[in-house]
Amino acid sequence: MTTLAPPPGTGAPPRGRAAFGFALRRAVPALLVFAAVRVLGVVVLALWGLADGKSALQLLSARWDSLWYARIAEHGYGYTLHLGGGKVHSDLAFFPLLPGLERGLSAAAPLSAGQAGLVVSAVASLFAAWGIFAIGDLVHGRRTGIALVALWAVLPVGVVQSMAYSESLFTALAAWSVYGLLRGRWVAAGAFAALAGLTRPVGAAVVAAVWITAAVTLLRSEDRRALPRGRMLLGVVLAPLGWLAYFAWVGVREGSVTGYLDVQGGWGNGFDGGLAFASFIGQRLAGPAFPAGLALLVGVGLVLWLYAAGVRQRQPLPLLVYTGVVLLLALTAKGYFGSKPRLMLPAFPLLLPLAVALARMRTVRMVTVVSGVALASAVYGAFWLHGSGPP
């Protein structure tokens, strides 16, 4: 794989301390767009909550998975909930980086674990937006980078970016790992991949991107002696350490090599090649919930079409590998199917074909489109969080 050059039109970017400021200044428009969309989402959620008698703070920080993360932050691992039907919900299903950060922040500041989770998510979402912009900018230019961030912000499930969930933290780490691969920064890519592997099970997608990119780079190189093989090897070794460490720790704690998989099985989760999801869609298509089934089918088709469009667009290998594994894990898993859109939230490279098209629009039209979709996303997010099921 050829390392990509600096973003078009930047010339030679500064090095050392000046590089950080240069990159941040270049990303400011994208970060402002992202922040504006997220503020809109929180404002709409708060107004809806006033009408419905619910607290936006509680909806964002103290429901569903947020409660599990907060409990781990406050008391450590070891809580198990026994439900009917043989389901056993263990907190070992949740990876440790987010609750660890919540614990540290709540110890240093007058915040509850849930409130600390909101702070972590807010900061991480900005770093995620920055990483997403950096990738779009590097591959297609600054305007596309801004459009890519805007599209990621206005996704229907974008409200999760403002919740005390791990998606924003994971996406930030994954984006910067992939960016490191695109720039040939192997050690940084491996280090970010290791941290991503401590955040969510889908950290395996980042590991796959590092490993496959390294293998292809070696195979395609005409002069392997010119490659930074020591840094490549270190990045490859670092990448899976976080993911493997947590799997091993749970395995030792549970007394089984398959301990983590057994924990997920207790939640009704696992991988069956997508059979359960296909059956779920088929049941709706065959019954009174036909419109919902059709919408799900169209949604899956759109996701696959976007991935195919990325392939036709000849996206760099790290993007295709990372996105492909995220989609594979999301679409072939069984469990609570309402969470699948959230599970695909980190697959931001899917939006690159749309970002390229959006960037070609005139600025006024681009702003109009993004504003309209952002408002619709904010309303949908408020509706979603006021529902009964977890996102």
Short mmCIF file of C-alpha atoms in Angstrom, two decimals:
data_model
loop_
_atom_site.label_atom_id
_atom_site.label_comp_id
_atom_site.label_asym_id
_atom_site.label_seq_id
_atom_site.Cartn_x
_atom_site.Cartn_y
_atom_site.Cartn_z
CA MET A 1 0.00 0.00 0.00
CA THR A 2 1.30 3.43 -0.92
CA THR A 3 1.39 5.97 1.90
CA LEU A 4 -0.85 8.90 1.05
CA ALA A 5 0.62 12.36 0.59
CA PRO A 6 -0.41 15.37 2.71
CA PRO A 7 -3.86 16.84 1.97
CA PRO A 8 -4.16 18.59 -1.41
CA GLY A 9 -3.34 22.28 -1.37
CA THR A 10 -1.50 22.25 1.96
CA GLY A 11 2.01 22.15 0.64
CA ALA A 12 4.45 20.63 3.11
CA PRO A 13 2.81 20.71 6.55
CA PRO A 14 4.92 21.84 9.51
CA ARG A 15 6.59 19.33 11.76
CA GLY A 16 6.94 18.96 15.49
CA ARG A 17 4.85 21.12 17.80
CA ALA A 18 3.56 23.26 14.95
CA ALA A 19 2.01 20.24 13.25
CA PHE A 20 -0.68 19.87 15.93
CA GLY A 21 -1.78 23.48 15.63
CA PHE A 22 -1.71 23.32 11.84
CA ALA A 23 -3.89 20.19 11.77
CA LEU A 24 -6.32 21.63 14.33
CA ARG A 25 -6.73 24.93 12.47
CA ARG A 26 -7.41 23.04 9.26
CA ALA A 27 -10.08 20.96 11.00
CA VAL A 28 -11.84 23.86 12.79
CA PRO A 29 -14.69 24.27 10.24
CA ALA A 30 -15.50 20.55 10.44
CA LEU A 31 -15.43 20.60 14.24
CA LEU A 32 -17.72 23.64 14.35
CA VAL A 33 -20.20 21.91 12.03
CA PHE A 34 -20.10 18.79 14.18
CA ALA A 35 -20.55 20.75 17.42
CA ALA A 36 -23.48 22.70 15.95
CA VAL A 37 -25.27 19.50 14.92
CA ARG A 38 -24.75 17.91 18.32
CA VAL A 39 -25.91 21.04 20.18
CA LEU A 40 -29.04 21.05 18.02
CA GLY A 41 -29.67 17.42 18.91
CA VAL A 42 -29.32 18.05 22.65
CA VAL A 43 -31.55 21.17 22.50
CA VAL A 44 -34.31 19.29 20.66
CA LEU A 45 -33.98 16.41 23.14
CA ALA A 46 -34.25 18.83 26.08
CA LEU A 47 -37.33 20.56 24.62
CA TRP A 48 -38.99 17.19 23.96
CA GLY A 49 -38.13 16.17 27.51
CA LEU A 50 -39.79 19.29 28.93
CA ALA A 51 -42.99 18.40 27.10
CA ASP A 52 -42.74 14.76 28.16
CA GLY A 53 -41.60 15.34 31.75
CA LYS A 54 -38.21 13.66 31.27
CA SER A 55 -34.69 14.89 31.94
CA ALA A 56 -32.35 15.12 28.95
CA LEU A 57 -29.41 14.58 31.31
CA GLN A 58 -30.89 11.29 32.52
CA LEU A 59 -31.75 10.16 29.00
CA LEU A 60 -28.17 10.75 27.87
CA SER A 61 -26.29 9.48 30.91
CA ALA A 62 -28.46 7.07 32.90
CA ARG A 63 -30.29 4.67 30.64
CA TRP A 64 -29.51 1.22 29.22
CA ASP A 65 -25.79 0.63 28.59
CA SER A 66 -24.89 3.91 30.29
CA LEU A 67 -26.06 2.43 33.59
CA TRP A 68 -23.85 -0.62 33.14
CA TYR A 69 -20.79 1.49 32.39
CA ALA A 70 -21.48 3.72 35.41
CA ARG A 71 -21.90 0.71 37.70
CA ILE A 72 -18.55 -0.70 36.55
CA ALA A 73 -16.93 2.69 37.11
CA GLU A 74 -18.31 2.91 40.64
CA HIS A 75 -18.04 -0.69 41.85
CA GLY A 76 -15.82 -2.59 39.43
CA TYR A 77 -16.79 -5.76 37.63
CA GLY A 78 -18.86 -8.51 39.18
CA TYR A 79 -22.53 -7.57 38.74
CA THR A 80 -24.83 -10.14 37.15
CA LEU A 81 -28.54 -9.87 36.42
CA HIS A 82 -30.55 -13.08 36.03
CA LEU A 83 -33.58 -12.80 33.77
CA GLY A 84 -36.28 -15.11 32.54
CA GLY A 85 -35.69 -17.43 29.62
CA GLY A 86 -32.24 -18.41 30.86
CA LYS A 87 -30.64 -15.07 30.03
CA VAL A 88 -27.83 -13.94 32.30
CA HIS A 89 -26.66 -10.36 31.88
CA SER A 90 -23.11 -9.95 33.19
CA ASP A 91 -21.23 -6.66 33.22
CA LEU A 92 -18.23 -8.53 31.79
CA ALA A 93 -19.83 -7.95 28.39
CA PHE A 94 -18.67 -4.31 28.57
CA PHE A 95 -15.08 -3.46 27.73
CA PRO A 96 -13.11 -1.49 30.35
CA LEU A 97 -11.73 1.70 28.77
CA LEU A 98 -14.86 3.88 29.04
CA PRO A 99 -15.73 2.92 32.64
CA GLY A 100 -12.05 3.32 33.53
CA LEU A 101 -12.08 6.88 32.19
CA GLU A 102 -15.37 7.55 33.99
CA ARG A 103 -13.88 6.34 37.25
CA GLY A 104 -10.79 8.51 36.85
CA LEU A 105 -12.71 11.64 35.88
CA SER A 106 -15.35 11.29 38.58
CA ALA A 107 -12.56 10.87 41.15
CA ALA A 108 -10.85 14.06 39.95
CA ALA A 109 -13.96 16.23 39.49
CA PRO A 110 -17.33 16.62 41.26
CA LEU A 111 -19.13 14.44 38.74
CA SER A 112 -21.07 11.23 38.97
CA ALA A 113 -19.85 8.34 36.82
CA GLY A 114 -22.68 8.92 34.35
CA GLN A 115 -21.89 12.64 34.10
CA ALA A 116 -18.22 11.81 33.63
CA GLY A 117 -19.28 9.50 30.83
CA LEU A 118 -20.99 12.41 29.10
CA VAL A 119 -17.80 14.48 29.34
CA VAL A 120 -15.71 11.63 27.96
CA SER A 121 -18.18 11.11 25.14
CA ALA A 122 -18.29 14.83 24.29
CA VAL A 123 -14.50 15.13 24.12
CA ALA A 124 -14.12 11.80 22.30
CA SER A 125 -16.77 12.74 19.74
CA LEU A 126 -14.79 15.87 18.85
CA PHE A 127 -11.62 13.81 18.46
CA ALA A 128 -13.62 11.34 16.37
CA ALA A 129 -14.86 14.17 14.16
CA TRP A 130 -11.29 15.44 13.84
CA GLY A 131 -10.02 12.00 12.83
CA ILE A 132 -12.85 11.54 10.33
CA PHE A 133 -12.12 14.95 8.84
CA ALA A 134 -8.40 14.15 8.62
CA ILE A 135 -9.17 10.99 6.64
CA GLY A 136 -11.63 12.69 4.29
CA ASP A 137 -9.23 15.59 3.82
CA LEU A 138 -6.31 13.27 3.10
CA VAL A 139 -8.20 11.10 0.62
CA HIS A 140 -10.40 13.65 -1.20
CA GLY A 141 -9.58 17.14 0.09
CA ARG A 142 -10.71 19.53 2.80
CA ARG A 143 -14.23 20.15 1.52
CA THR A 144 -14.94 16.42 1.41
CA GLY A 145 -13.51 16.07 4.91
CA ILE A 146 -15.97 18.66 6.21
CA ALA A 147 -18.85 16.98 4.36
CA LEU A 148 -17.85 13.59 5.78
CA VAL A 149 -17.95 14.91 9.34
CA ALA A 150 -21.31 16.60 8.70
CA LEU A 151 -22.80 13.37 7.37
CA TRP A 152 -21.50 11.37 10.32
CA ALA A 153 -22.98 13.94 12.71
CA VAL A 154 -26.44 13.90 11.11
CA LEU A 155 -26.89 10.14 11.01
CA PRO A 156 -30.31 9.12 12.41
CA VAL A 157 -28.56 7.46 15.37
CA GLY A 158 -26.16 10.39 15.80
CA VAL A 159 -27.64 11.13 19.23
CA VAL A 160 -25.51 8.23 20.52
CA GLN A 161 -22.50 10.49 19.94
CA SER A 162 -23.81 12.63 22.81
CA MET A 163 -24.60 9.74 25.17
CA ALA A 164 -22.46 8.11 27.85
CA TYR A 165 -21.86 5.24 25.45
CA SER A 166 -18.59 3.93 24.03
CA GLU A 167 -19.27 4.58 20.32
CA SER A 168 -17.69 8.04 20.22
CA LEU A 169 -14.59 6.89 22.10
CA PHE A 170 -14.20 3.85 19.89
CA THR A 171 -14.72 5.81 16.67
CA ALA A 172 -12.09 8.36 17.71
CA LEU A 173 -9.50 5.66 18.37
CA ALA A 174 -10.41 3.73 15.22
CA ALA A 175 -10.30 6.82 13.00
CA TRP A 176 -6.87 7.88 14.21
CA SER A 177 -5.56 4.34 13.87
CA VAL A 178 -6.75 4.20 10.25
CA TYR A 179 -5.32 7.67 9.63
CA GLY A 180 -2.00 6.41 10.97
CA LEU A 181 -2.10 3.57 8.47
CA LEU A 182 -2.85 5.95 5.61
CA ARG A 183 0.18 8.06 6.57
CA GLY A 184 2.47 5.10 7.24
CA ARG A 185 2.64 5.79 10.98
CA TRP A 186 2.65 2.18 12.07
CA VAL A 187 3.38 2.57 15.77
CA ALA A 188 0.65 5.18 16.24
CA ALA A 189 -1.79 3.01 14.27
CA GLY A 190 -1.00 0.00 16.45
CA ALA A 191 -1.26 1.98 19.69
CA PHE A 192 -4.66 3.44 18.77
CA ALA A 193 -5.81 -0.02 17.67
CA ALA A 194 -4.80 -1.45 21.05
CA LEU A 195 -6.85 1.22 22.85
CA ALA A 196 -9.80 0.62 20.51
CA GLY A 197 -9.55 -3.04 21.45
CA LEU A 198 -10.09 -2.05 25.10
CA THR A 199 -13.25 -0.15 24.17
CA ARG A 200 -15.52 -2.43 22.17
CA PRO A 201 -15.47 -5.99 20.75
CA VAL A 202 -15.46 -4.49 17.26
CA GLY A 203 -11.91 -3.41 18.01
CA ALA A 204 -11.14 -6.55 16.00
CA ALA A 205 -11.94 -4.47 12.89
CA VAL A 206 -9.12 -2.04 13.67
CA VAL A 207 -6.72 -4.92 14.31
CA ALA A 208 -7.69 -6.44 10.98
CA ALA A 209 -7.01 -3.13 9.22
CA VAL A 210 -3.52 -2.93 10.73
CA TRP A 211 -2.62 -6.55 10.02
CA ILE A 212 -3.99 -6.78 6.49
CA THR A 213 -2.54 -3.40 5.49
CA ALA A 214 0.87 -4.46 6.79
CA ALA A 215 0.71 -7.80 4.96
CA VAL A 216 -0.35 -6.24 1.67
CA THR A 217 2.29 -3.52 2.00
CA LEU A 218 4.98 -6.17 2.40
CA LEU A 219 3.68 -8.28 -0.49
CA ARG A 220 3.38 -5.36 -2.90
CA SER A 221 6.65 -3.66 -2.02
CA GLU A 222 9.31 -3.83 -4.72
CA ASP A 223 12.02 -2.98 -2.21
CA ARG A 224 11.20 -4.39 1.22
CA ARG A 225 14.47 -3.08 2.60
CA ALA A 226 13.15 0.45 2.14
CA LEU A 227 10.15 -0.27 4.38
CA PRO A 228 10.25 0.71 8.07
CA ARG A 229 9.97 -2.96 9.01
CA GLY A 230 10.80 -2.41 12.67
CA ARG A 231 8.01 0.15 13.12
CA MET A 232 5.63 -1.99 11.05
CA LEU A 233 6.32 -5.01 13.26
CA LEU A 234 5.85 -2.98 16.43
CA GLY A 235 2.52 -1.63 15.14
CA VAL A 236 1.36 -5.13 14.20
CA VAL A 237 2.31 -6.47 17.63
CA LEU A 238 0.68 -3.58 19.52
CA ALA A 239 -2.62 -3.64 17.60
CA PRO A 240 -4.31 -6.69 19.18
CA LEU A 241 -2.98 -6.30 22.72
CA GLY A 242 -5.98 -4.45 24.19
CA TRP A 243 -8.56 -6.73 22.62
CA LEU A 244 -6.67 -9.92 23.52
CA ALA A 245 -5.93 -8.72 27.04
CA TYR A 246 -9.60 -8.24 27.90
CA PHE A 247 -10.65 -11.52 26.27
CA ALA A 248 -7.92 -13.32 28.23
CA TRP A 249 -8.85 -11.60 31.50
CA VAL A 250 -12.51 -12.57 31.15
CA GLY A 251 -11.49 -16.08 30.18
CA VAL A 252 -9.39 -16.45 33.34
CA ARG A 253 -12.14 -14.93 35.49
CA GLU A 254 -14.77 -17.26 34.00
CA GLY A 255 -12.47 -20.27 33.96
CA SER A 256 -12.96 -20.86 30.24
CA VAL A 257 -11.11 -20.07 27.05
CA THR A 258 -14.45 -19.01 25.56
CA GLY A 259 -15.38 -16.99 28.65
CA TYR A 260 -16.17 -13.74 26.84
CA LEU A 261 -18.22 -15.51 24.17
CA ASP A 262 -20.12 -17.30 26.94
CA VAL A 263 -20.84 -13.95 28.61
CA GLN A 264 -22.19 -12.56 25.34
CA GLY A 265 -24.26 -15.71 24.92
CA GLY A 266 -25.90 -14.98 28.26
CA TRP A 267 -27.10 -11.70 26.75
CA GLY A 268 -28.48 -13.56 23.73
CA ASN A 269 -25.66 -12.25 21.56
CA GLY A 270 -23.37 -14.17 19.25
CA PHE A 271 -22.60 -14.76 15.59
CA ASP A 272 -24.67 -16.97 13.33
CA GLY A 273 -23.77 -15.64 9.89
CA GLY A 274 -26.76 -13.29 9.88
CA LEU A 275 -29.41 -16.04 10.01
CA ALA A 276 -31.24 -14.57 13.00
CA PHE A 277 -31.26 -11.10 11.45
CA ALA A 278 -32.50 -12.46 8.13
CA SER A 279 -35.24 -14.37 9.95
CA PHE A 280 -36.17 -11.20 11.86
CA ILE A 281 -36.59 -9.28 8.60
CA GLY A 282 -38.44 -12.18 6.95
CA GLN A 283 -40.98 -12.40 9.77
CA ARG A 284 -41.84 -8.75 9.32
CA LEU A 285 -42.09 -9.00 5.58
CA ALA A 286 -44.48 -11.92 5.98
CA GLY A 287 -46.69 -10.28 8.60
CA PRO A 288 -48.52 -7.06 9.46
CA ALA A 289 -45.18 -5.30 10.09
CA PHE A 290 -44.39 -5.47 6.35
CA PRO A 291 -43.42 -1.75 6.10
CA ALA A 292 -40.88 -2.19 8.91
CA GLY A 293 -39.45 -5.28 7.24
CA LEU A 294 -39.22 -3.48 3.91
CA ALA A 295 -37.48 -0.53 5.56
CA LEU A 296 -34.95 -2.88 7.16
CA LEU A 297 -34.32 -4.60 3.84
CA VAL A 298 -33.83 -1.27 2.08
CA GLY A 299 -31.52 -0.12 4.88
CA VAL A 300 -29.30 -3.21 4.57
CA GLY A 301 -29.28 -2.80 0.79
CA LEU A 302 -28.23 0.85 1.14
CA VAL A 303 -25.38 -0.05 3.49
CA LEU A 304 -24.09 -2.73 1.09
CA TRP A 305 -24.47 -0.35 -1.87
CA LEU A 306 -22.43 2.31 -0.07
CA TYR A 307 -19.71 -0.21 0.67
CA ALA A 308 -19.67 -1.31 -2.97
CA ALA A 309 -19.50 2.35 -4.00
CA GLY A 310 -16.44 2.74 -1.79
CA VAL A 311 -14.83 -0.21 -3.53
CA ARG A 312 -15.61 1.28 -6.95
CA GLN A 313 -14.25 4.58 -5.67
CA ARG A 314 -11.01 2.73 -4.90
CA GLN A 315 -10.88 3.78 -1.31
CA PRO A 316 -7.55 2.98 0.37
CA LEU A 317 -7.20 -0.54 1.71
CA PRO A 318 -7.29 0.35 5.45
CA LEU A 319 -10.70 2.03 5.00
CA LEU A 320 -12.16 -0.92 3.09
CA VAL A 321 -10.85 -3.52 5.55
CA TYR A 322 -11.95 -1.61 8.64
CA THR A 323 -15.42 -0.83 7.27
CA GLY A 324 -15.90 -4.33 5.89
CA VAL A 325 -15.16 -5.99 9.23
CA VAL A 326 -17.39 -3.55 11.15
CA LEU A 327 -20.27 -4.36 8.79
CA LEU A 328 -19.57 -8.08 8.90
CA LEU A 329 -19.65 -8.15 12.68
CA ALA A 330 -22.78 -5.96 12.87
CA LEU A 331 -24.82 -7.76 10.21
CA THR A 332 -23.93 -11.32 11.18
CA ALA A 333 -24.53 -10.91 14.92
CA LYS A 334 -27.69 -12.02 16.65
CA GLY A 335 -29.14 -10.18 19.61
CA TYR A 336 -31.20 -7.02 19.95
CA PHE A 337 -31.71 -6.05 16.32
CA GLY A 338 -32.80 -2.50 17.16
CA SER A 339 -29.17 -1.79 18.10
CA LYS A 340 -27.73 -2.62 14.66
CA PRO A 341 -27.80 0.99 13.38
CA ARG A 342 -25.83 2.01 16.47
CA LEU A 343 -23.36 -0.84 15.97
CA MET A 344 -22.66 0.47 12.47
CA LEU A 345 -22.12 4.05 13.65
CA PRO A 346 -18.29 3.63 13.68
CA ALA A 347 -18.34 2.62 9.99
CA PHE A 348 -17.91 6.25 8.90
CA PRO A 349 -16.01 5.41 5.64
CA LEU A 350 -19.37 4.22 4.26
CA LEU A 351 -20.28 7.90 3.98
CA LEU A 352 -17.31 8.84 1.77
CA PRO A 353 -19.15 8.41 -1.56
CA LEU A 354 -21.96 10.63 -0.28
CA ALA A 355 -19.45 13.13 1.13
CA VAL A 356 -17.74 13.43 -2.26
CA ALA A 357 -21.11 14.13 -3.89
CA LEU A 358 -22.08 16.62 -1.16
CA ALA A 359 -18.76 18.45 -1.47
CA ARG A 360 -19.44 19.09 -5.17
CA MET A 361 -22.54 21.13 -4.33
CA ARG A 362 -22.49 24.87 -4.00
CA THR A 363 -21.93 25.99 -0.44
CA VAL A 364 -25.45 27.39 0.03
CA ARG A 365 -27.05 24.19 -1.19
CA MET A 366 -24.67 22.09 0.88
CA VAL A 367 -25.53 24.04 4.05
CA THR A 368 -29.25 23.79 3.29
CA VAL A 369 -29.12 20.03 2.83
CA VAL A 370 -27.06 19.43 5.96
CA SER A 371 -29.25 21.76 8.05
CA GLY A 372 -32.45 20.03 6.98
CA VAL A 373 -31.08 16.55 7.64
CA ALA A 374 -29.60 17.70 10.97
CA LEU A 375 -33.01 18.90 12.15
CA ALA A 376 -34.66 15.65 11.08
CA SER A 377 -31.92 13.68 12.83
CA ALA A 378 -32.35 15.71 16.02
CA VAL A 379 -36.10 15.08 16.06
CA TYR A 380 -35.61 11.37 15.38
CA GLY A 381 -32.98 11.13 18.11
CA ALA A 382 -35.32 12.73 20.64
CA PHE A 383 -38.12 10.37 19.60
CA TRP A 384 -35.75 7.39 19.84
CA LEU A 385 -34.50 8.20 23.34
CA HIS A 386 -38.02 8.75 24.62
CA GLY A 387 -38.96 5.24 23.50
CA SER A 388 -38.96 2.08 25.60
CA GLY A 389 -36.18 0.12 23.94
CA PRO A 390 -32.42 0.71 24.11
CA PRO A 391 -30.62 2.24 21.16
#
